[in-house]
Amino acid sequence: MSQSTEITPLAASPDRMLGFRTFWHYFSVNRGAVIGLFVFILLVVAAVLAPVLAPYAPDVQDKTAFLRPPAWQAGGSTQYLLGTDAVGRDMLSRLLYGARFSLLIGAVVVTLSLFGGITLGLLAGYFRGWVDVAIMRVMDLILAFPSLLLALVLVTILGPGLFNAMLAISLVLQPHFARLVRAAVMAEKSREYVVAAKVAGAGHLRLMLRTILPNCLAPLIVQGTLSFSNAILEAAALGFLGLGAQPPTPEWGTMLASAREFILRAWWVVTFPGLAILITVLAINLVGDGLRDALDPKLRRS
């Protein structure tokens, strides 16, 4: 008997390793996803180590270096590798600190959207009836409006600011998670293991959270990844319109908004924040495609 108790934990580890290897095999088949993951890891490292990597604080101004071009352009200096903005702040430092804000926005928005969407989707898919009708009609109403337009309206009501922008975007993205969870719960609710748990005396809360929800995680992970990039993009759009993060916060959309009047005479103050948004959103979308290929059995490549 003692031998069997020792073998059981050891047998679980190879199963986990096999599952990870299977996942990585299907994920790595998508070369774009691997490149996107590598770029995303670099962005996370740059954001975490921004105080170490940035040559200056993001709000430090040099009154002798207004709109100084990048180091490789005539008039540039190695003191400011990517140039300076209209008030003499180092572009490289602001971009590194801006990565912190963008990743924080994505993480907070996805967390809030996941929590609200999972809660509403579980209630709608499990109880059905009038609960399902009430919840899903509200979700359909939110989806009837363009996401950015609805976020603009909500931020206008709540007031401009980074927190209000994140809250508005999370409310806009919430229906995607709710509909996804509802569909998954409806598909899993009639399966044998759920019926067996119900017969064994499991309560509604245990059935929803411990029995059904873990089997709905794969599509949620993919949707969460794609919503992460959407959150960054919409937060940048709100910042560009002056309703998101407020100056002098080094958020990429806000940097674009403050630099648009210099687009013809100082291309770098607009190009670099725009490229940062483009590269980040593209990398996260590529990772989402790879996760979809790896987690969805119907899309796994042979």
Tab-separated table of C-alpha atoms in Angstrom:
chain	number	residue	atom	x	y	z
A	1	MET	CA	0.000	0.000	0.000
A	2	SER	CA	2.850	2.342	0.783
A	3	GLN	CA	4.282	1.820	-2.710
A	4	SER	CA	1.028	2.849	-4.383
A	5	THR	CA	0.843	6.076	-2.405
A	6	GLU	CA	4.355	6.952	-3.510
A	7	ILE	CA	3.761	6.154	-7.186
A	8	THR	CA	0.618	8.277	-7.581
A	9	PRO	CA	2.254	11.712	-7.175
A	10	LEU	CA	5.131	10.679	-9.422
A	11	ALA	CA	2.735	9.592	-12.145
A	12	ALA	CA	1.034	12.985	-12.232
A	13	SER	CA	4.182	14.888	-13.181
A	14	PRO	CA	4.781	13.140	-16.545
A	15	ASP	CA	1.137	13.796	-17.439
A	16	ARG	CA	1.598	17.502	-16.825
A	17	MET	CA	4.825	17.528	-18.799
A	18	LEU	CA	3.138	15.682	-21.648
A	19	GLY	CA	0.298	18.202	-21.656
A	20	PHE	CA	2.738	21.109	-21.747
A	21	ARG	CA	4.763	19.506	-24.536
A	22	THR	CA	1.608	18.917	-26.564
A	23	PHE	CA	0.543	22.516	-26.036
A	24	TRP	CA	3.978	23.865	-26.977
A	25	HIS	CA	4.121	21.646	-30.067
A	26	TYR	CA	0.910	23.066	-31.503
A	27	PHE	CA	1.778	26.594	-30.356
A	28	SER	CA	5.280	26.523	-31.857
A	29	VAL	CA	3.967	25.325	-35.231
A	30	ASN	CA	2.704	28.886	-35.651
A	31	ARG	CA	5.964	30.783	-36.169
A	32	GLY	CA	4.212	34.114	-35.926
A	33	ALA	CA	2.937	33.187	-32.458
A	34	VAL	CA	6.457	32.328	-31.272
A	35	ILE	CA	7.782	35.653	-32.587
A	36	GLY	CA	4.848	37.469	-30.955
A	37	LEU	CA	5.544	35.717	-27.637
A	38	PHE	CA	9.229	36.680	-27.818
A	39	VAL	CA	8.358	40.333	-28.540
A	40	PHE	CA	5.759	40.379	-25.758
A	41	ILE	CA	8.284	38.993	-23.257
A	42	LEU	CA	10.718	41.734	-24.292
A	43	LEU	CA	7.994	44.331	-23.733
A	44	VAL	CA	7.232	42.963	-20.264
A	45	VAL	CA	10.940	42.963	-19.359
A	46	ALA	CA	11.309	46.523	-20.684
A	47	ALA	CA	8.281	47.659	-18.666
A	48	VAL	CA	9.469	46.007	-15.440
A	49	LEU	CA	13.032	47.298	-15.818
A	50	ALA	CA	12.039	50.750	-17.089
A	51	PRO	CA	13.650	52.576	-14.103
A	52	VAL	CA	16.908	50.741	-14.874
A	53	LEU	CA	16.849	50.890	-18.678
A	54	ALA	CA	15.539	54.433	-19.119
A	55	PRO	CA	18.364	56.980	-19.222
A	56	TYR	CA	16.139	59.677	-17.678
A	57	ALA	CA	12.953	60.019	-15.693
A	58	PRO	CA	9.943	60.346	-18.040
A	59	ASP	CA	9.078	63.881	-16.893
A	60	VAL	CA	12.575	65.396	-16.840
A	61	GLN	CA	12.838	68.340	-19.249
A	62	ASP	CA	15.919	69.688	-20.981
A	63	LYS	CA	15.259	73.289	-21.990
A	64	THR	CA	18.225	73.224	-24.361
A	65	ALA	CA	16.964	70.225	-26.357
A	66	PHE	CA	13.455	70.961	-27.626
A	67	LEU	CA	12.454	68.625	-30.484
A	68	ARG	CA	15.965	67.267	-30.866
A	69	PRO	CA	16.027	64.572	-33.610
A	70	PRO	CA	17.212	60.972	-33.061
A	71	ALA	CA	20.923	60.261	-32.727
A	72	TRP	CA	21.347	59.040	-36.326
A	73	GLN	CA	19.815	62.158	-37.878
A	74	ALA	CA	21.589	65.448	-38.483
A	75	GLY	CA	21.374	67.556	-35.358
A	76	GLY	CA	20.842	64.549	-33.123
A	77	SER	CA	22.914	63.450	-30.143
A	78	THR	CA	23.750	60.132	-28.481
A	79	GLN	CA	22.527	61.775	-25.283
A	80	TYR	CA	18.977	61.273	-26.617
A	81	LEU	CA	18.976	58.161	-28.811
A	82	LEU	CA	15.378	58.571	-30.005
A	83	GLY	CA	15.270	62.342	-29.751
A	84	THR	CA	13.184	64.567	-27.502
A	85	ASP	CA	9.638	65.917	-27.559
A	86	ALA	CA	8.380	69.498	-27.670
A	87	VAL	CA	9.353	70.237	-24.053
A	88	GLY	CA	12.724	68.452	-24.071
A	89	ARG	CA	11.753	65.091	-22.571
A	90	ASP	CA	13.641	61.983	-23.684
A	91	MET	CA	11.525	59.896	-26.075
A	92	LEU	CA	13.200	56.581	-25.209
A	93	SER	CA	12.541	57.024	-21.494
A	94	ARG	CA	8.912	57.954	-22.075
A	95	LEU	CA	8.389	54.977	-24.380
A	96	LEU	CA	9.822	52.571	-21.786
A	97	TYR	CA	7.645	53.979	-19.021
A	98	GLY	CA	4.692	54.050	-21.428
A	99	ALA	CA	4.996	50.264	-21.798
A	100	ARG	CA	4.176	50.029	-18.090
A	101	PHE	CA	0.953	51.955	-18.525
A	102	SER	CA	-0.117	50.048	-21.630
A	103	LEU	CA	0.486	46.618	-20.080
A	104	LEU	CA	-1.190	47.740	-16.858
A	105	ILE	CA	-4.220	48.914	-18.843
A	106	GLY	CA	-4.468	45.567	-20.633
A	107	ALA	CA	-4.126	43.563	-17.423
A	108	VAL	CA	-6.682	45.600	-15.453
A	109	VAL	CA	-9.226	45.715	-18.285
A	110	VAL	CA	-9.003	41.969	-18.992
A	111	THR	CA	-9.275	41.159	-15.266
A	112	LEU	CA	-12.383	43.307	-14.811
A	113	SER	CA	-13.959	42.038	-18.039
A	114	LEU	CA	-13.220	38.422	-17.157
A	115	PHE	CA	-14.712	38.731	-13.686
A	116	GLY	CA	-17.903	40.399	-14.894
A	117	GLY	CA	-18.248	38.285	-18.049
A	118	ILE	CA	-17.689	34.965	-16.274
A	119	THR	CA	-20.192	35.863	-13.550
A	120	LEU	CA	-22.918	36.929	-15.980
A	121	GLY	CA	-22.196	34.117	-18.446
A	122	LEU	CA	-22.356	31.443	-15.725
A	123	LEU	CA	-25.659	32.779	-14.398
A	124	ALA	CA	-27.192	33.055	-17.860
A	125	GLY	CA	-26.031	29.669	-19.136
A	126	TYR	CA	-26.744	27.719	-15.963
A	127	PHE	CA	-30.134	29.048	-14.866
A	128	ARG	CA	-31.499	29.985	-18.324
A	129	GLY	CA	-35.101	31.302	-18.344
A	130	TRP	CA	-35.706	34.920	-17.435
A	131	VAL	CA	-32.197	35.254	-15.966
A	132	ASP	CA	-30.693	34.344	-19.345
A	133	VAL	CA	-33.039	36.678	-21.229
A	134	ALA	CA	-32.377	39.655	-18.938
A	135	ILE	CA	-28.596	39.297	-18.951
A	136	MET	CA	-28.155	38.567	-22.635
A	137	ARG	CA	-30.449	41.372	-23.790
A	138	VAL	CA	-28.271	43.832	-21.874
A	139	MET	CA	-25.173	42.279	-23.453
A	140	ASP	CA	-26.775	42.531	-26.908
A	141	LEU	CA	-27.563	46.188	-26.241
A	142	ILE	CA	-23.903	46.897	-25.415
A	143	LEU	CA	-22.740	45.024	-28.514
A	144	ALA	CA	-25.131	47.047	-30.689
A	145	PHE	CA	-22.896	50.115	-30.290
A	146	PRO	CA	-19.386	50.453	-31.739
A	147	SER	CA	-16.998	49.695	-28.894
A	148	LEU	CA	-14.953	52.878	-29.140
A	149	LEU	CA	-18.057	55.073	-29.429
A	150	LEU	CA	-19.602	53.482	-26.348
A	151	ALA	CA	-16.325	53.848	-24.444
A	152	LEU	CA	-16.250	57.534	-25.411
A	153	VAL	CA	-19.761	58.024	-24.072
A	154	LEU	CA	-18.965	56.250	-20.807
A	155	VAL	CA	-15.735	58.193	-20.247
A	156	THR	CA	-17.553	61.442	-21.013
A	157	ILE	CA	-20.096	60.561	-18.305
A	158	LEU	CA	-17.511	59.340	-15.778
A	159	GLY	CA	-14.968	62.039	-16.559
A	160	PRO	CA	-11.575	61.872	-18.315
A	161	GLY	CA	-8.816	59.900	-16.634
A	162	LEU	CA	-6.905	56.639	-16.882
A	163	PHE	CA	-8.995	54.729	-14.320
A	164	ASN	CA	-12.298	55.806	-15.857
A	165	ALA	CA	-10.979	54.854	-19.293
A	166	MET	CA	-10.044	51.376	-18.064
A	167	LEU	CA	-13.453	50.973	-16.413
A	168	ALA	CA	-15.274	52.041	-19.580
A	169	ILE	CA	-13.253	49.705	-21.799
A	170	SER	CA	-13.826	46.782	-19.435
A	171	LEU	CA	-17.589	47.350	-19.576
A	172	VAL	CA	-17.446	47.480	-23.377
A	173	LEU	CA	-15.446	44.235	-23.661
A	174	GLN	CA	-17.452	42.362	-21.006
A	175	PRO	CA	-20.203	41.031	-23.343
A	176	HIS	CA	-17.657	39.045	-25.371
A	177	PHE	CA	-16.707	37.041	-22.286
A	178	ALA	CA	-20.315	36.698	-21.125
A	179	ARG	CA	-21.492	35.268	-24.438
A	180	LEU	CA	-18.521	32.926	-24.639
A	181	VAL	CA	-19.033	31.568	-21.118
A	182	ARG	CA	-22.779	31.214	-21.628
A	183	ALA	CA	-22.296	29.121	-24.773
A	184	ALA	CA	-19.674	26.939	-23.072
A	185	VAL	CA	-21.847	26.412	-19.984
A	186	MET	CA	-24.851	25.429	-22.086
A	187	ALA	CA	-22.696	22.884	-23.938
A	188	GLU	CA	-21.180	21.420	-20.752
A	189	LYS	CA	-24.258	21.476	-18.529
A	190	SER	CA	-25.842	18.365	-20.078
A	191	ARG	CA	-22.679	16.242	-20.051
A	192	GLU	CA	-22.407	13.107	-17.930
A	193	TYR	CA	-19.877	14.419	-15.418
A	194	VAL	CA	-22.100	17.396	-14.580
A	195	VAL	CA	-25.177	15.184	-14.183
A	196	ALA	CA	-23.162	12.815	-11.983
A	197	ALA	CA	-21.984	15.675	-9.773
A	198	LYS	CA	-25.564	16.941	-9.481
A	199	VAL	CA	-26.804	13.473	-8.499
A	200	ALA	CA	-24.002	13.251	-5.929
A	201	GLY	CA	-25.488	16.308	-4.215
A	202	ALA	CA	-23.293	19.172	-5.487
A	203	GLY	CA	-24.888	22.588	-5.072
A	204	HIS	CA	-25.389	25.173	-7.772
A	205	LEU	CA	-22.319	27.206	-6.800
A	206	ARG	CA	-20.054	24.154	-6.766
A	207	LEU	CA	-21.424	22.934	-10.090
A	208	MET	CA	-20.805	26.294	-11.736
A	209	LEU	CA	-17.380	27.112	-10.284
A	210	ARG	CA	-15.752	23.727	-9.648
A	211	THR	CA	-17.355	21.440	-12.220
A	212	ILE	CA	-18.312	23.448	-15.309
A	213	LEU	CA	-16.081	26.545	-15.327
A	214	PRO	CA	-12.672	24.739	-15.482
A	215	ASN	CA	-13.795	23.079	-18.729
A	216	CYS	CA	-14.548	26.497	-20.293
A	217	LEU	CA	-11.111	28.025	-19.708
A	218	ALA	CA	-9.519	27.334	-23.108
A	219	PRO	CA	-11.711	29.730	-25.137
A	220	LEU	CA	-11.543	32.270	-22.294
A	221	ILE	CA	-7.735	32.314	-22.440
A	222	VAL	CA	-7.800	33.017	-26.168
A	223	GLN	CA	-10.453	35.718	-25.828
A	224	GLY	CA	-8.594	37.273	-22.911
A	225	THR	CA	-5.418	37.507	-24.972
A	226	LEU	CA	-7.176	39.184	-27.892
A	227	SER	CA	-9.060	41.513	-25.529
A	228	PHE	CA	-5.706	42.503	-24.016
A	229	SER	CA	-4.628	44.009	-27.328
A	230	ASN	CA	-8.046	45.603	-27.870
A	231	ALA	CA	-7.816	47.250	-24.457
A	232	ILE	CA	-4.398	48.742	-25.251
A	233	LEU	CA	-5.622	50.004	-28.614
A	234	GLU	CA	-8.818	51.573	-27.261
A	235	ALA	CA	-7.008	53.124	-24.295
A	236	ALA	CA	-4.542	54.683	-26.738
A	237	ALA	CA	-7.463	56.000	-28.798
A	238	LEU	CA	-9.082	57.528	-25.704
A	239	GLY	CA	-5.736	59.021	-24.686
A	240	PHE	CA	-5.315	60.477	-28.164
A	241	LEU	CA	-8.742	62.108	-27.862
A	242	GLY	CA	-7.837	63.540	-24.456
A	243	LEU	CA	-10.221	61.321	-22.476
A	244	GLY	CA	-7.776	58.687	-21.231
A	245	ALA	CA	-4.503	59.241	-19.390
A	246	GLN	CA	-3.801	62.926	-18.953
A	247	PRO	CA	-0.488	64.735	-19.652
A	248	PRO	CA	2.277	64.485	-18.560
A	249	THR	CA	1.572	60.740	-18.104
A	250	PRO	CA	3.835	58.859	-20.569
A	251	GLU	CA	1.019	56.797	-22.065
A	252	TRP	CA	1.478	56.114	-25.772
A	253	GLY	CA	-1.901	57.482	-26.886
A	254	THR	CA	-1.409	60.637	-24.836
A	255	MET	CA	2.065	61.048	-26.334
A	256	LEU	CA	0.535	60.870	-29.801
A	257	ALA	CA	-2.081	63.481	-28.907
A	258	SER	CA	0.485	65.977	-27.608
A	259	ALA	CA	2.726	65.426	-30.644
A	260	ARG	CA	0.244	65.651	-33.502
A	261	GLU	CA	0.887	69.359	-34.134
A	262	PHE	CA	4.569	68.555	-34.776
A	263	ILE	CA	3.973	65.721	-37.240
A	264	LEU	CA	5.496	67.631	-40.193
A	265	ARG	CA	8.537	69.139	-38.468
A	266	ALA	CA	9.397	66.390	-35.947
A	267	TRP	CA	8.379	63.001	-37.302
A	268	TRP	CA	9.914	61.047	-34.405
A	269	VAL	CA	7.541	62.349	-31.725
A	270	VAL	CA	4.615	60.756	-33.588
A	271	THR	CA	6.288	57.762	-35.246
A	272	PHE	CA	7.833	56.099	-32.199
A	273	PRO	CA	4.700	56.005	-29.989
A	274	GLY	CA	2.684	54.814	-32.995
A	275	LEU	CA	5.197	52.050	-33.690
A	276	ALA	CA	5.124	51.032	-30.020
A	277	ILE	CA	1.335	50.621	-30.147
A	278	LEU	CA	1.519	48.773	-33.469
A	279	ILE	CA	4.219	46.326	-32.361
A	280	THR	CA	2.544	45.614	-29.008
A	281	VAL	CA	-0.918	44.987	-30.454
A	282	LEU	CA	0.478	42.882	-33.307
A	283	ALA	CA	2.568	40.747	-30.942
A	284	ILE	CA	-0.365	40.069	-28.623
A	285	ASN	CA	-2.661	39.213	-31.525
A	286	LEU	CA	-0.085	36.751	-32.867
A	287	VAL	CA	0.131	35.110	-29.441
A	288	GLY	CA	-3.674	34.887	-29.362
A	289	ASP	CA	-3.681	33.110	-32.731
A	290	GLY	CA	-1.126	30.632	-31.433
A	291	LEU	CA	-3.123	29.981	-28.275
A	292	ARG	CA	-6.225	29.364	-30.377
A	293	ASP	CA	-4.352	26.791	-32.484
A	294	ALA	CA	-2.923	25.089	-29.383
A	295	LEU	CA	-6.008	25.045	-27.150
A	296	ASP	CA	-8.812	24.354	-29.640
A	297	PRO	CA	-8.745	20.676	-30.708
A	298	LYS	CA	-10.684	21.507	-33.895
A	299	LEU	CA	-7.961	23.895	-35.039
A	300	ARG	CA	-4.914	21.836	-34.092
A	301	ARG	CA	-2.692	21.190	-37.024
A	302	SER	CA	-1.607	17.665	-37.801
